[in-house]
Amino acid sequence: DYKPVPPLSQTSPAQNSVAQNNIFYNDAKWSSMWYIHCSDDVHNCQSDMNIMGAWKRGYTGKDVVVTILDDGIERTHPDLSQNYDPQASYDVNSNDLDPMPRYDATNENKHGTRCAGEVAAAANNSHCIVGIAYNARIGGVRMLDGDVTDMVEARSLSLNPQHIDIYSASWGPDDDGKTVDGPATLARQAFENGIRMGRKGRGSVFVWASGNGGRSRDHCSCDGYTNSIYTISISSTAESGRKPWYLEECSSTLTTTYSSGENYDRKIITTDLRHRCTDSHTGTSASAPMAAAIIALALEANPSLTWRDVQHIIVKTSRAGHLSASDWKTNAAGYNVSHLYGFGLMDAEAMVKEAEQWKQVPAQHVCVETADRQISRTIRPEHLVRSVYKATGCSDNANLKVIYLEHVVVRITITHPRRGDLSINLTSPSGTKSQLLANRLFDHSMEGFKNWEFMTTHCWGEKAAGDWILEIYDTPSQLRSQKVPGKLKEWSLVLYGTSVHPYSTQQKDRFIDPLQPEDEFTEEYNGPCDTECNENGCEGPGPHHCINCLHYFLKFKNNTRMCVSECPSGFFRDDRKRCKKCSSMCETCVGSRSDQCMSCRTGYHLIEGSNTCAVSCADGFYLDSDSNICRRCQENCRRCSASNVCTECKPGMSLQGHKCQMTCNPGTYFNGHRRTCELCHRACATCAGTGIEACTKCADGYLLEDWRCVLTCSPGYYLSELTSDNGQVQRFCKKCDNSCFECLGPGELNCSSCNSGYNLEAGTCVVSTVCKDESWAEGGFCVLVKKNNLCQRRVLQQLCCRTCSQKG
Amino acid sequence: PPCKARLYTNHWAVRIAGGPEVADRIAEKYGYRNMGQIGDLKDHYHFFHSRTIKRSTLSSRGRHSFISMEPKVEWIEQQVVKRRIKR
């Protein structure tokens, strides 16, 4: 069973790394491969993928076959030719056996060759780099350099499944932030066939690069390939641990490897087209092949690992390390997980160690729980729809029962006028919240989601039964013209997992030192163990006698331990299943710091956003008594009531209605769109907006006429003055009486000119027409016409000429 | 911006029970050429029709469409070009 360590350096001591037993190769860019030399003093990185550690254990990918589904592979590249495997290769675009890429002036088809080098570039051949699985066999499928159809994808994904162990794909649907697409019928069939029958029944391993649409605010849950339970979705982190600009986040990501990041982060180097070497390989395309290679090391350590075993080992061994994300959380099974990085950075050495002694996990059960089929729920703008479903985990059917979760899929149908305004969360019975979908700014589609499957890995290891909460938010963007509500048509929950604890079959041999005399050992206890002890047994009946705990443990000052099913109030569980104390003010927490509280002890309130506890809510917050949380007041509000009604604004703001808006100087108004004070029209002393129509008070020299400020009164208006209580004289233009064309004052006796057909007589406008014959209407009717001031109407004026002409 | 309309090709994926001989016979009857099994997918065949439009925004209709009426044809789908980007 001995596996030889790869050959050591044959070059000068100056080229050796500091540690005495470090590996050294003469490949041209070997010293630049910082993600492999992590642990030495020269390259030092904050978290290590421990590739060197796996190599030192003798695992280099020997007898493992990896294929790159892409635009071809330069099999003649000096760093790839040694490990090239024609049986793991095909040209689907040209339908022949040679996957050599098509060469052109732009080197468009370099992608596959770059991915391949990361996996299995030969070691110690002076060329370029060393692949992480440098003894693996590497092939390529040319399938992107032509029309990509469902059939092309299926042919690629089902190439020689008894020979190929790992399929690595660094492509997918458009990452433009508005596409929802995934594998069609044949590709899905290829996945299912692969995991059922590939690798002689152990299942093909599909590794997929997560989306690169970070700039487009894309969300990888809209990519059906990374969203699939059959693929291992890989994220990237930069050397600094920061999120690269291209990274998307979603709940289906499983794990992370290094890639390039900002200009100051070190780059990934790999083989390039035309026998070259490059440091331009970037994005999640650089991460997926790394992950494929690390999985190859694990498969060499244990070739009988199934496709699910591989995912379990990844979940168990990946670490948060220095990866920076604001949403790291510990799920109820004790795993740290985030939407950016899944379960964290891959650890090659830990994976091979687990693989060496791994026992296959129990059979997968699939439990479909149809939550909401009958009732269509309306999703109103700026509202939340919450649907709670009490899952049983199919406990009544032994063949379907799921107790311990792996993947969770929500199949959902929604109609909506603007898909990008939707966000969807799922909360497990244990309280783990997965963001299944975030708002996508550029997704203006009206197609909604039709039976789309969102997947989360965040509940891995948790219990399936209990209340599952689906929440759908509609946050209308400014670009949305219709405020038509959407509808949640139906949703169902698909739980994948096992009915038996997946690790209950893992055996650990107890170490027995043959040199220790027998009477040094305590007498063995054969009685029953406490229910909180795991399969390793106990030395007594109590929970403090367990050798290892099934769930969590408390450690006391006298160094003893006690196994518990849940951490008590005031404690949190760390990634080693130990219950540790929260900060003194926290009742529940995710860490020991004072800013890691989830709820507070009696007498304290949780501060929204900071996760700290305080005795009272500070300025800018109000107490939500129902949840005992100090929530933020509205923007710019200094103090607000318990129902979040603002009562006092911050300096420089004034309360207008219930909102705080900037107080602008006279002559300016607050532009809510640009959020600045802008000048009023010159005719306005104060105003409510732009333009002469928005004046609320006129500038000096201007007169208010209806809603406008004018220099002089328009025809049909007269200048009026009003003295206010404080002695101020206000001058404004008032409309003349209807009988006047122009006037000097109010009423019908102050006309200065008349409409046509009327004569001005002593300040009054009278009908000027000469009456002809007396009309039939003269009499009571015409008296009424004159009384009601209708003589101005031409028809009536003619009809009642005589009566209208009379004064009075 | 890239074309949003579906682009149909002159390739079909067909599921036919009974083996390659049956698939060959049905293909010949309707003017297709049987290009063989699709990868490792049992009973799934790649049919190519040289007399239909190579790329079209409309799905192909004609005498060859009657293939779907054949009892042994369990499923048939004209292949559509998918937009896929390298990451």
mmCIF file of C-alpha atoms in Angstrom, chain B residues 1-81:
data_model
loop_
_atom_site.group_PDB
_atom_site.id
_atom_site.type_symbol
_atom_site.label_atom_id
_atom_site.label_comp_id
_atom_site.label_asym_id
_atom_site.label_seq_id
_atom_site.Cartn_x
_atom_site.Cartn_y
_atom_site.Cartn_z
ATOM 1 C CA PRO B 1 -27.680 42.339 -28.659
ATOM 2 C CA PRO B 2 -27.721 38.604 -29.434
ATOM 3 C CA CYS B 3 -30.759 37.270 -31.218
ATOM 4 C CA LYS B 4 -33.397 36.224 -28.715
ATOM 5 C CA ALA B 5 -35.437 34.154 -31.162
ATOM 6 C CA ARG B 6 -34.978 30.387 -31.110
ATOM 7 C CA LEU B 7 -32.648 29.181 -33.871
ATOM 8 C CA TYR B 8 -33.667 25.796 -35.189
ATOM 9 C CA THR B 9 -31.137 23.570 -36.923
ATOM 10 C CA ASN B 10 -31.556 20.687 -39.327
ATOM 11 C CA HIS B 11 -30.668 18.144 -36.652
ATOM 12 C CA TRP B 12 -33.142 16.180 -34.593
ATOM 13 C CA ALA B 13 -32.833 14.062 -31.476
ATOM 14 C CA VAL B 14 -35.085 11.042 -31.578
ATOM 15 C CA ARG B 15 -35.893 8.322 -29.127
ATOM 16 C CA ILE B 16 -36.718 5.039 -30.886
ATOM 17 C CA ALA B 17 -37.033 1.693 -29.207
ATOM 18 C CA GLY B 18 -35.970 -1.409 -31.070
ATOM 19 C CA GLY B 19 -32.351 -0.776 -31.844
ATOM 20 C CA PRO B 20 -30.284 0.871 -34.586
ATOM 21 C CA GLU B 21 -31.900 -1.100 -37.431
ATOM 22 C CA VAL B 22 -35.336 0.260 -36.614
ATOM 23 C CA ALA B 23 -33.864 3.749 -36.305
ATOM 24 C CA ASP B 24 -32.184 3.402 -39.718
ATOM 25 C CA ARG B 25 -35.414 2.274 -41.345
ATOM 26 C CA ILE B 26 -37.469 5.115 -39.904
ATOM 27 C CA ALA B 27 -34.804 7.665 -40.785
ATOM 28 C CA GLU B 28 -34.701 6.516 -44.389
ATOM 29 C CA LYS B 29 -38.496 6.507 -44.690
ATOM 30 C CA TYR B 30 -38.720 10.247 -43.923
ATOM 31 C CA GLY B 31 -35.574 11.450 -45.630
ATOM 32 C CA TYR B 32 -33.340 11.681 -42.557
ATOM 33 C CA ARG B 33 -29.872 10.297 -42.122
ATOM 34 C CA ASN B 34 -29.224 8.421 -38.883
ATOM 35 C CA MET B 35 -25.925 9.781 -37.522
ATOM 36 C CA GLY B 36 -25.867 7.274 -34.708
ATOM 37 C CA GLN B 37 -26.596 7.035 -31.033
ATOM 38 C CA ILE B 38 -26.260 10.207 -29.029
ATOM 39 C CA GLY B 39 -23.315 9.604 -26.771
ATOM 40 C CA ASP B 40 -24.133 7.000 -24.214
ATOM 41 C CA LEU B 41 -27.893 7.622 -24.220
ATOM 42 C CA LYS B 42 -29.517 4.334 -25.073
ATOM 43 C CA ASP B 43 -32.249 4.420 -27.754
ATOM 44 C CA HIS B 44 -31.518 8.089 -28.491
ATOM 45 C CA TYR B 45 -30.399 8.849 -32.035
ATOM 46 C CA HIS B 46 -29.139 11.826 -33.928
ATOM 47 C CA PHE B 47 -31.087 12.378 -37.166
ATOM 48 C CA PHE B 48 -29.916 14.838 -39.776
ATOM 49 C CA HIS B 49 -32.066 16.122 -42.642
ATOM 50 C CA SER B 50 -30.106 17.700 -45.504
ATOM 51 C CA ARG B 51 -33.180 19.081 -47.258
ATOM 52 C CA THR B 52 -34.376 21.334 -44.475
ATOM 53 C CA ILE B 53 -33.134 24.790 -43.617
ATOM 54 C CA LYS B 54 -29.839 24.675 -41.785
ATOM 55 C CA ARG B 55 -30.710 27.532 -39.426
ATOM 56 C CA SER B 56 -34.139 29.011 -39.074
ATOM 57 C CA THR B 57 -36.176 30.937 -36.583
ATOM 58 C CA LEU B 58 -39.107 28.690 -37.419
ATOM 59 C CA SER B 59 -39.324 25.025 -36.600
ATOM 60 C CA SER B 60 -39.210 22.906 -39.690
ATOM 61 C CA ARG B 61 -42.468 21.637 -41.197
ATOM 62 C CA GLY B 62 -42.874 19.280 -44.101
ATOM 63 C CA ARG B 63 -43.329 15.657 -45.075
ATOM 64 C CA HIS B 64 -40.464 14.802 -42.785
ATOM 65 C CA SER B 65 -42.502 16.082 -39.813
ATOM 66 C CA PHE B 66 -44.726 13.017 -40.028
ATOM 67 C CA ILE B 67 -41.965 11.028 -38.416
ATOM 68 C CA SER B 68 -43.535 11.921 -35.091
ATOM 69 C CA MET B 69 -46.572 9.819 -36.057
ATOM 70 C CA GLU B 70 -44.474 6.657 -36.264
ATOM 71 C CA PRO B 71 -45.485 4.344 -33.405
ATOM 72 C CA LYS B 72 -41.893 3.474 -32.579
ATOM 73 C CA VAL B 73 -40.866 7.098 -32.289
ATOM 74 C CA GLU B 74 -41.308 7.768 -28.593
ATOM 75 C CA TRP B 75 -39.941 11.275 -28.612
ATOM 76 C CA ILE B 76 -38.500 13.688 -31.150
ATOM 77 C CA GLU B 77 -37.106 17.180 -30.838
ATOM 78 C CA GLN B 78 -35.643 19.508 -33.444
ATOM 79 C CA GLN B 79 -32.397 20.859 -32.085
ATOM 80 C CA VAL B 80 -32.134 24.515 -31.169
ATOM 81 C CA VAL B 81 -28.888 26.489 -30.969
#
